[in-house]
Coordinates of C-alpha atoms in Angstrom, one line a residue:
Q124 CA 144.6 -216.3 -44.1
G125 CA 141.9 -213.9 -45.3
I126 CA 141.0 -210.2 -44.9
G127 CA 140.2 -209.1 -41.3
S128 CA 138.8 -211.2 -38.6
P129 CA 136.0 -213.8 -39.3
S130 CA 132.6 -212.2 -39.5
V131 CA 129.0 -213.0 -40.6
Y132 CA 129.5 -210.8 -43.6
H133 CA 132.1 -213.2 -45.0
A134 CA 129.5 -216.0 -44.9
V135 CA 126.8 -213.7 -46.3
I136 CA 128.9 -212.8 -49.4
V137 CA 129.7 -216.5 -50.1
I138 CA 126.1 -217.5 -50.0
F139 CA 124.9 -214.5 -52.1
L140 CA 127.4 -215.1 -54.9
E141 CA 126.7 -218.9 -55.1
F142 CA 123.0 -218.6 -55.3
F143 CA 123.0 -215.5 -57.4
A144 CA 125.0 -217.5 -60.0
W145 CA 122.5 -220.3 -59.9
G146 CA 119.5 -217.9 -60.0
L147 CA 120.8 -216.5 -63.3
L148 CA 120.4 -219.9 -64.8
T149 CA 116.7 -220.4 -63.9
A150 CA 115.3 -219.7 -67.3
P151 CA 118.1 -221.4 -69.4
T152 CA 118.0 -224.5 -67.2
L153 CA 114.2 -225.0 -67.9
V154 CA 114.8 -224.8 -71.7
V155 CA 117.9 -227.1 -71.7
L156 CA 116.1 -229.6 -69.5
H157 CA 113.2 -229.9 -71.9
E158 CA 115.5 -230.0 -75.0
T159 CA 117.7 -232.7 -73.4
F160 CA 114.8 -234.9 -72.2
P161 CA 111.8 -234.1 -74.5
K162 CA 110.0 -237.4 -73.8
H163 CA 109.9 -237.6 -70.0
T164 CA 110.9 -234.1 -68.9
F165 CA 109.3 -234.2 -65.5
L166 CA 110.4 -237.7 -64.6
M167 CA 114.0 -237.0 -65.5
N168 CA 113.9 -233.7 -63.6
G169 CA 112.6 -235.5 -60.5
L170 CA 115.2 -238.2 -60.7
I171 CA 118.1 -235.6 -61.1
Q172 CA 116.9 -233.5 -58.2
G173 CA 116.0 -236.6 -56.2
V174 CA 119.5 -238.1 -56.5
K175 CA 121.1 -234.7 -55.6
G176 CA 118.9 -234.4 -52.5
L177 CA 119.6 -237.9 -51.3
L178 CA 123.3 -237.5 -51.8
S179 CA 123.2 -234.2 -49.9
F180 CA 121.3 -235.9 -47.0
L181 CA 123.8 -238.8 -46.8
S182 CA 127.0 -236.6 -47.0
A183 CA 126.0 -233.6 -44.9
P184 CA 126.9 -235.1 -41.5
L185 CA 130.3 -236.4 -42.6
I186 CA 131.2 -233.0 -44.2
G187 CA 130.1 -231.3 -41.0
A188 CA 132.1 -233.6 -38.8
L189 CA 135.2 -233.2 -41.0
S190 CA 134.9 -229.4 -40.9
D191 CA 135.0 -229.6 -37.1
V192 CA 138.4 -231.2 -37.4
W193 CA 140.0 -229.5 -40.5
G194 CA 138.4 -226.1 -40.4
R195 CA 135.6 -224.3 -42.2
K196 CA 137.5 -222.5 -45.0
S197 CA 138.7 -225.5 -46.9
F198 CA 135.2 -227.0 -46.8
L199 CA 133.6 -223.8 -47.9
L200 CA 135.9 -223.9 -50.9
L201 CA 135.2 -227.5 -51.6
T202 CA 131.4 -227.2 -51.4
V203 CA 131.2 -224.0 -53.5
F204 CA 133.5 -225.4 -56.1
F205 CA 131.7 -228.7 -56.6
T206 CA 128.2 -227.1 -56.3
C207 CA 129.1 -224.6 -59.1
A208 CA 131.1 -227.0 -61.2
P209 CA 128.1 -228.0 -63.5
I210 CA 127.5 -224.3 -64.6
P211 CA 129.9 -224.1 -67.6
L212 CA 128.8 -227.5 -68.8
M213 CA 125.3 -226.3 -69.7
K214 CA 126.5 -225.1 -73.1
I215 CA 129.3 -227.6 -73.5
S216 CA 127.3 -230.8 -72.9
P217 CA 123.8 -230.8 -71.5
W218 CA 124.0 -234.5 -70.6
W219 CA 127.2 -234.0 -68.6
Y220 CA 125.6 -230.9 -67.1
F221 CA 122.7 -232.9 -65.6
A222 CA 125.0 -235.8 -64.6
V223 CA 127.3 -233.6 -62.7
I224 CA 124.4 -231.8 -61.0
S225 CA 123.2 -235.2 -59.6
V226 CA 126.7 -236.2 -58.4
S227 CA 127.4 -232.7 -57.0
G228 CA 124.8 -233.4 -54.3
V229 CA 127.6 -235.0 -52.3
F230 CA 129.1 -231.6 -51.8
A231 CA 125.9 -229.4 -52.2
V232 CA 125.9 -228.6 -48.4
T233 CA 127.3 -225.1 -48.4
F234 CA 124.6 -224.0 -46.0
S235 CA 125.7 -226.6 -43.4
V236 CA 129.3 -225.3 -43.5
V237 CA 128.2 -221.6 -43.5
F238 CA 126.0 -222.2 -40.5
A239 CA 128.9 -223.8 -38.7
Y240 CA 131.1 -220.9 -39.7
V241 CA 128.6 -218.5 -38.2
A242 CA 128.3 -220.5 -35.0
D243 CA 132.1 -220.3 -34.6
I244 CA 132.1 -216.5 -34.5
T245 CA 128.9 -215.6 -32.7
Q246 CA 127.6 -216.0 -29.2
E247 CA 124.5 -218.1 -28.6
H248 CA 122.2 -215.0 -28.1
E249 CA 123.5 -213.6 -31.4
R250 CA 123.1 -216.7 -33.5
S251 CA 119.5 -216.6 -34.5
M252 CA 119.9 -213.1 -35.8
A253 CA 123.0 -214.1 -37.7
Y254 CA 121.2 -217.1 -39.2
G255 CA 118.3 -214.8 -40.2
L256 CA 120.8 -212.5 -42.0
V257 CA 122.2 -215.5 -44.0
S258 CA 118.7 -216.7 -44.9
A259 CA 117.6 -213.2 -46.0
T260 CA 120.7 -213.0 -48.2
F261 CA 119.8 -216.3 -49.8
A262 CA 116.3 -214.9 -50.4
A263 CA 117.6 -211.6 -51.9
S264 CA 119.9 -213.4 -54.3
L265 CA 117.0 -215.5 -55.7
V266 CA 114.5 -212.5 -55.8
T267 CA 116.7 -210.6 -58.3
S268 CA 118.8 -213.1 -60.3
P269 CA 116.2 -215.1 -62.2
A270 CA 114.8 -211.8 -63.7
I271 CA 118.2 -210.6 -64.6
G272 CA 119.1 -214.0 -66.2
A273 CA 115.8 -214.0 -68.2
Y274 CA 116.3 -210.5 -69.5
L275 CA 120.0 -211.1 -70.6
G276 CA 119.0 -214.4 -72.2
R277 CA 116.2 -212.8 -74.2
V278 CA 118.4 -209.9 -75.4
Y279 CA 121.9 -211.4 -75.7
G280 CA 121.3 -215.2 -75.7
D281 CA 121.7 -217.9 -73.1
S282 CA 125.4 -218.3 -73.7
L283 CA 126.1 -214.9 -72.2
V284 CA 124.1 -215.9 -69.1
V285 CA 126.1 -219.1 -68.7
V286 CA 129.4 -217.2 -69.0
L287 CA 128.2 -214.6 -66.5
A288 CA 127.1 -217.2 -64.0
T289 CA 130.4 -219.0 -64.4
A290 CA 132.3 -215.8 -63.8
I291 CA 130.3 -215.1 -60.6
A292 CA 131.0 -218.6 -59.4
L293 CA 134.7 -218.1 -60.0
L294 CA 134.5 -214.8 -58.1
D295 CA 133.0 -216.6 -55.2
I296 CA 135.8 -219.2 -55.2
C297 CA 138.5 -216.4 -55.4
F298 CA 136.7 -214.6 -52.6
I299 CA 136.9 -217.7 -50.3
L300 CA 140.6 -218.2 -51.2
V301 CA 141.7 -214.6 -50.7
A302 CA 139.3 -212.9 -48.3
V303 CA 137.6 -215.4 -46.1
P304 CA 139.5 -216.1 -42.8
E305 CA 139.3 -219.4 -41.0
S306 CA 136.7 -219.3 -38.2
L307 CA 137.7 -222.4 -36.3
P308 CA 140.1 -221.3 -33.5
E309 CA 143.7 -222.2 -34.2
K310 CA 144.1 -223.8 -30.8
M311 CA 141.3 -226.2 -31.6
R312 CA 142.7 -227.6 -34.8
P313 CA 146.1 -229.1 -33.9
A314 CA 144.6 -231.0 -31.0
S315 CA 141.8 -232.3 -33.2
W316 CA 143.8 -233.4 -36.2
G317 CA 144.2 -236.9 -34.9
A318 CA 140.7 -237.1 -33.5
P319 CA 138.8 -240.0 -35.0
I320 CA 135.4 -239.4 -36.6
S321 CA 132.9 -242.0 -35.3
W322 CA 130.2 -243.6 -37.4
E323 CA 127.6 -241.9 -35.3
Q324 CA 128.9 -238.5 -36.4
A325 CA 128.8 -239.5 -40.1
D326 CA 125.5 -241.4 -39.9
P327 CA 122.7 -239.4 -41.6
F328 CA 120.0 -241.5 -39.9
A329 CA 121.4 -241.0 -36.4
S330 CA 119.0 -238.2 -35.5
L331 CA 116.0 -240.0 -37.0
K332 CA 116.6 -243.1 -34.8
K333 CA 115.4 -241.1 -31.8
V334 CA 112.1 -240.0 -33.4
G335 CA 109.9 -242.6 -31.6
Q336 CA 111.2 -241.9 -28.1
D337 CA 108.7 -239.2 -27.2
S338 CA 105.1 -239.1 -28.5
V339 CA 105.0 -235.3 -29.0
V340 CA 108.3 -235.4 -31.0
L341 CA 106.8 -238.2 -33.1
L342 CA 103.7 -236.1 -33.9
I343 CA 105.9 -233.1 -34.8
C344 CA 108.2 -235.2 -37.0
I345 CA 105.2 -236.9 -38.8
T346 CA 103.7 -233.4 -39.4
V347 CA 107.0 -232.1 -40.9
F348 CA 107.4 -235.2 -43.1
L349 CA 103.9 -235.1 -44.5
S350 CA 103.9 -231.3 -45.1
Y351 CA 107.5 -231.0 -46.4
L352 CA 107.5 -234.0 -48.8
P353 CA 105.1 -232.3 -51.3
E354 CA 106.8 -228.9 -50.7
A355 CA 110.2 -230.4 -51.7
G356 CA 108.7 -232.0 -54.8
Q357 CA 106.9 -228.8 -55.7
Y358 CA 110.0 -226.6 -55.7
S359 CA 111.9 -229.1 -57.8
S360 CA 109.4 -229.0 -60.7
F361 CA 107.0 -226.1 -60.3
F362 CA 108.9 -223.5 -62.4
L363 CA 109.3 -226.2 -65.2
Y364 CA 105.5 -226.8 -64.8
L365 CA 104.9 -223.0 -65.3
R366 CA 107.1 -222.8 -68.3
Q367 CA 106.2 -225.9 -70.2
I368 CA 102.6 -226.6 -69.1
M369 CA 101.0 -223.3 -68.2
G370 CA 102.9 -221.5 -71.0
F371 CA 104.6 -218.8 -68.8
S372 CA 107.4 -216.9 -70.6
S373 CA 110.9 -216.9 -69.0
E374 CA 110.3 -213.3 -67.8
S375 CA 107.0 -214.4 -66.2
V376 CA 108.7 -217.2 -64.4
A377 CA 111.3 -214.8 -63.1
A378 CA 108.7 -212.3 -62.0
F379 CA 106.8 -215.1 -60.3
I380 CA 109.9 -216.1 -58.3
A381 CA 110.5 -212.5 -57.3
V382 CA 107.0 -211.8 -56.2
L383 CA 106.7 -215.1 -54.3
G384 CA 110.0 -214.4 -52.6
I385 CA 109.1 -210.9 -51.5
L386 CA 105.7 -212.0 -50.2
S387 CA 107.3 -215.0 -48.3
I388 CA 109.7 -212.6 -46.6
I389 CA 106.8 -210.5 -45.4
A390 CA 104.9 -213.5 -44.3
Q391 CA 107.8 -215.0 -42.3
T392 CA 108.6 -211.7 -40.5
I393 CA 105.7 -209.4 -40.0
V394 CA 102.7 -211.8 -40.4
L395 CA 104.3 -214.6 -38.5
S396 CA 105.1 -212.4 -35.5
L397 CA 101.6 -211.0 -35.4
L398 CA 100.0 -214.5 -35.6
M399 CA 102.3 -215.9 -32.9
R400 CA 101.2 -213.2 -30.6
S401 CA 97.5 -213.2 -31.4
I402 CA 96.5 -216.9 -32.0
G403 CA 99.4 -218.8 -30.5
N404 CA 102.0 -221.2 -31.8
K405 CA 100.0 -224.3 -32.5
N406 CA 97.2 -222.4 -34.2
T407 CA 99.8 -220.6 -36.4
I408 CA 101.1 -224.1 -37.5
L409 CA 97.5 -225.2 -38.3
L410 CA 96.8 -222.0 -40.2
G411 CA 100.0 -222.4 -42.3
L412 CA 99.1 -226.0 -43.1
G413 CA 95.6 -224.8 -44.1
F414 CA 97.1 -222.3 -46.5
Q415 CA 99.4 -225.0 -47.9
I416 CA 96.4 -227.3 -48.6
L417 CA 94.6 -224.5 -50.4
Q418 CA 97.7 -223.6 -52.4
L419 CA 98.4 -227.1 -53.6
A420 CA 94.8 -227.8 -54.5
W421 CA 94.7 -224.6 -56.5
Y422 CA 97.9 -225.5 -58.3
G423 CA 96.4 -229.0 -59.0
F424 CA 93.1 -227.8 -60.4
G425 CA 94.3 -224.5 -61.9
S426 CA 94.3 -224.3 -65.7
E427 CA 94.9 -220.6 -66.3
P428 CA 98.0 -218.4 -65.6
W429 CA 96.0 -216.0 -63.3
M430 CA 95.2 -219.0 -61.1
M431 CA 98.9 -219.7 -60.7
W432 CA 99.5 -216.1 -59.6
A433 CA 96.7 -216.2 -57.1
A434 CA 97.8 -219.6 -55.7
G435 CA 101.4 -218.1 -55.4
A436 CA 100.1 -215.5 -53.0
V437 CA 98.6 -218.2 -50.9
A438 CA 101.9 -220.1 -51.1
A439 CA 103.6 -217.2 -49.5
M440 CA 101.3 -217.4 -46.5
S441 CA 102.0 -221.2 -46.2
S442 CA 105.7 -220.4 -45.6
I443 CA 105.0 -219.6 -42.0
T444 CA 104.6 -223.3 -41.1
F445 CA 108.2 -224.4 -40.6
P446 CA 109.3 -221.3 -38.6
A447 CA 106.3 -221.9 -36.4
V448 CA 107.3 -225.5 -35.9
S449 CA 110.9 -224.6 -35.1
A450 CA 109.6 -222.0 -32.5
L451 CA 107.3 -224.6 -31.0
V452 CA 110.2 -227.0 -30.5
S453 CA 112.5 -224.3 -29.1
R454 CA 109.9 -223.3 -26.6
T455 CA 108.9 -226.8 -25.4
A456 CA 112.3 -228.6 -25.5
D457 CA 114.7 -228.3 -22.6
A458 CA 118.0 -226.5 -23.3
D459 CA 120.0 -229.7 -23.6
Q460 CA 117.4 -231.2 -25.9
Q461 CA 117.2 -228.4 -28.5
G462 CA 119.9 -229.8 -30.8
V463 CA 118.6 -233.3 -30.7
V464 CA 115.0 -232.4 -31.6
Q465 CA 115.9 -229.8 -34.2
G466 CA 118.3 -232.4 -35.7
M467 CA 115.5 -234.8 -36.1
I468 CA 113.4 -232.2 -37.9
T469 CA 116.1 -231.1 -40.3
G470 CA 117.1 -234.7 -40.9
I471 CA 113.5 -235.4 -42.0
R472 CA 113.5 -232.4 -44.3
G473 CA 116.8 -233.5 -45.8
L474 CA 115.3 -236.9 -46.5
C475 CA 112.3 -235.2 -48.1
N476 CA 114.6 -233.2 -50.4
G477 CA 115.5 -236.5 -52.0
L478 CA 112.2 -238.3 -51.9
G479 CA 109.9 -235.4 -52.9
P480 CA 111.3 -234.5 -56.4
A481 CA 111.5 -238.2 -57.4
L482 CA 107.9 -238.7 -56.2
Y483 CA 106.6 -235.7 -58.1
G484 CA 108.4 -236.7 -61.3
F485 CA 107.0 -240.3 -61.0
I486 CA 103.4 -239.0 -60.6
F487 CA 103.8 -236.6 -63.6
Y488 CA 105.1 -239.7 -65.6
I489 CA 102.1 -241.9 -64.5
F490 CA 99.6 -239.3 -65.6
H491 CA 101.4 -238.6 -68.9
V492 CA 101.9 -234.9 -68.2
E493 CA 104.4 -234.2 -71.0
L494 CA 104.9 -231.8 -73.9
N495 CA 106.2 -232.6 -77.4
E496 CA 107.5 -229.2 -78.0
L497 CA 108.1 -225.8 -76.3
P498 CA 105.4 -223.2 -76.2
M499 CA 105.4 -221.1 -79.4
P500 CA 107.0 -217.7 -78.7
E501 CA 104.4 -215.8 -80.8
S502 CA 101.8 -216.9 -78.3
P503 CA 102.5 -214.9 -75.2
S504 CA 99.5 -216.2 -73.3
G505 CA 100.7 -219.8 -73.8
G506 CA 97.4 -220.9 -75.4
S507 CA 98.9 -223.6 -77.5
A508 CA 100.8 -225.2 -74.6
T509 CA 97.7 -225.0 -72.3
Q510 CA 95.4 -226.4 -75.0
Y511 CA 97.7 -229.4 -75.6
H512 CA 97.9 -230.0 -71.9
L513 CA 94.2 -229.9 -71.3
Q514 CA 93.6 -232.5 -74.0
Q515 CA 95.8 -234.8 -71.9
N516 CA 94.3 -234.1 -68.5
S517 CA 91.1 -232.1 -68.6
I518 CA 90.0 -232.8 -65.0
I519 CA 93.2 -232.5 -63.0
P520 CA 95.9 -230.4 -64.8
G521 CA 98.5 -231.0 -62.0
P522 CA 98.1 -234.4 -60.4
P523 CA 101.2 -234.3 -58.1
F524 CA 99.9 -231.0 -56.5
L525 CA 96.6 -232.7 -55.6
F526 CA 98.5 -235.6 -54.1
G527 CA 100.5 -233.0 -52.1
A528 CA 97.3 -231.4 -50.8
C529 CA 96.1 -234.8 -49.5
S530 CA 99.5 -235.3 -47.8
V531 CA 99.3 -231.9 -46.1
L532 CA 95.7 -232.6 -45.1
L533 CA 97.0 -235.7 -43.2
A534 CA 99.7 -233.5 -41.7
L535 CA 97.0 -231.1 -40.5
L536 CA 95.1 -233.9 -38.8
V537 CA 98.2 -235.1 -37.1
A538 CA 99.1 -231.6 -35.9
L539 CA 95.7 -231.2 -34.2
F540 CA 97.0 -233.7 -31.6
I541 CA 100.2 -231.7 -30.8
P542 CA 99.8 -230.2 -27.3
E543 CA 100.5 -226.4 -27.1
H544 CA 102.6 -226.6 -24.0
T545 CA 104.7 -229.7 -23.0
N546 CA 108.2 -230.8 -22.2
L547 CA 109.9 -232.9 -24.8
N548 CA 112.0 -235.7 -23.5
V549 CA 114.4 -237.4 -25.9
R550 CA 117.4 -239.4 -24.7
S551 CA 120.5 -237.7 -25.9
S552 CA 123.4 -239.3 -24.0
N553 CA 125.3 -240.1 -27.2
W554 CA 124.8 -236.6 -28.5
K555 CA 126.1 -235.1 -25.2
K556 CA 129.1 -237.4 -25.3
H557 CA 129.8 -236.3 -28.9
C558 CA 129.6 -232.7 -28.0
G559 CA 131.8 -233.2 -24.9
S560 CA 134.6 -234.9 -26.9
H561 CA 134.5 -233.0 -30.2
G562 CA 132.8 -229.7 -29.6
H563 CA 134.3 -226.4 -28.7
P564 CA 133.0 -223.5 -26.7
H565 CA 132.5 -221.2 -29.7
S566 CA 130.6 -223.8 -31.7
P567 CA 128.2 -226.0 -29.7
Q568 CA 127.1 -227.8 -32.9
A569 CA 124.2 -230.2 -32.6
P570 CA 123.9 -233.0 -35.1
G571 CA 121.1 -231.2 -36.9
E572 CA 123.1 -228.0 -37.4
A573 CA 125.9 -230.0 -38.9
K574 CA 123.6 -231.8 -41.3
E575 CA 121.2 -229.3 -42.7
P576 CA 120.4 -225.6 -42.0
L577 CA 117.0 -225.0 -40.6
L578 CA 116.3 -222.2 -43.1
Q579 CA 117.8 -223.7 -46.3
D580 CA 114.6 -224.9 -47.9
T581 CA 112.0 -222.4 -47.0
N582 CA 109.6 -221.2 -49.7
V583 CA 111.9 -218.2 -50.4

């Protein structure tokens, strides 16, 4: 039944090990992706990540509802196992590796189950701090692991990195089996075994159907969609773009991830709190969107490695947008509306996780942003790769990023009409009925919390 009583630290270790294993594979994945799909690398990357994101969006509510009935531990084991299942296939069969990554999106919702686990064992006033600890652990695993994987791959070869990542994934599975106790109270489960799961609980579009019921909610949701769609696409392809188009080495990509992660943590803690106190909530959102426009335009027109580094620093500042949006919602929505409105926002972000990568891959394909071969290792500055690329697109090196800047500009114009202080009013009778029949006092899960974690897809 696990070691000790359920705690946040059990969830933290599960998250750290899973994403540390995947972080090790950052550099090898970029190489294997290009070798497997040399013709249309960015298009195939977008399709793979897009299918995975859409499947996660569709399956998250069902898995969340099932974990309310059958307990969290079994679904932690299920999600971690299937999320990490593609890792050993990287060296066995790259085609199967990418196929299994796409299909694994059905179970790639570890964060949803982890957040439900945390909600079971914390009081409401402790929950935000516990979620912050989980999110910080996720960030810490990705700050260190790509650099470690790039170093080991350069010294000992990518095969050792794949073996190490597989071993860490197995360690995570063993930890869940042996050490993680069940968080859902025992008295809740026997009574719930026969409880039916309604279509409303499993419907991924349930929260999105309420978007148009309040004008302020509609403005917030449009802002989130227009700003997060390019962000989701960017993070599915940007490291591949640095490696293949800008000529970054594996070590440079790992260093870029580490620096961007550290700066984003600083921006989302110290800088965000200072801005919220000094210029207000709405102005903080507008400032974050402004930084995002600048960052995407810089990525789009940048043709030199130093431009990517400079734009990355701006990207860290743009990471304040979504926490500021969540804070605005939490301050303006009534207590019984919080889950409904946050569920809409996270549902939109989940949808963007599927649409964004596919859109970016398609735009890269339209503008013929491709490479015929990997950058030559004897050219550390990546001159050959950059020269080939500029022959193809001398005016706009990164077309999707420029499209993203235009999308965020529209989000900024929409956000101007969001009032600073208002009361959100969204009908939530079905949600209340669901909570009354299937919830429990330790885990007042709203639909959004069961679908996608609010902090899963930040810039970190």
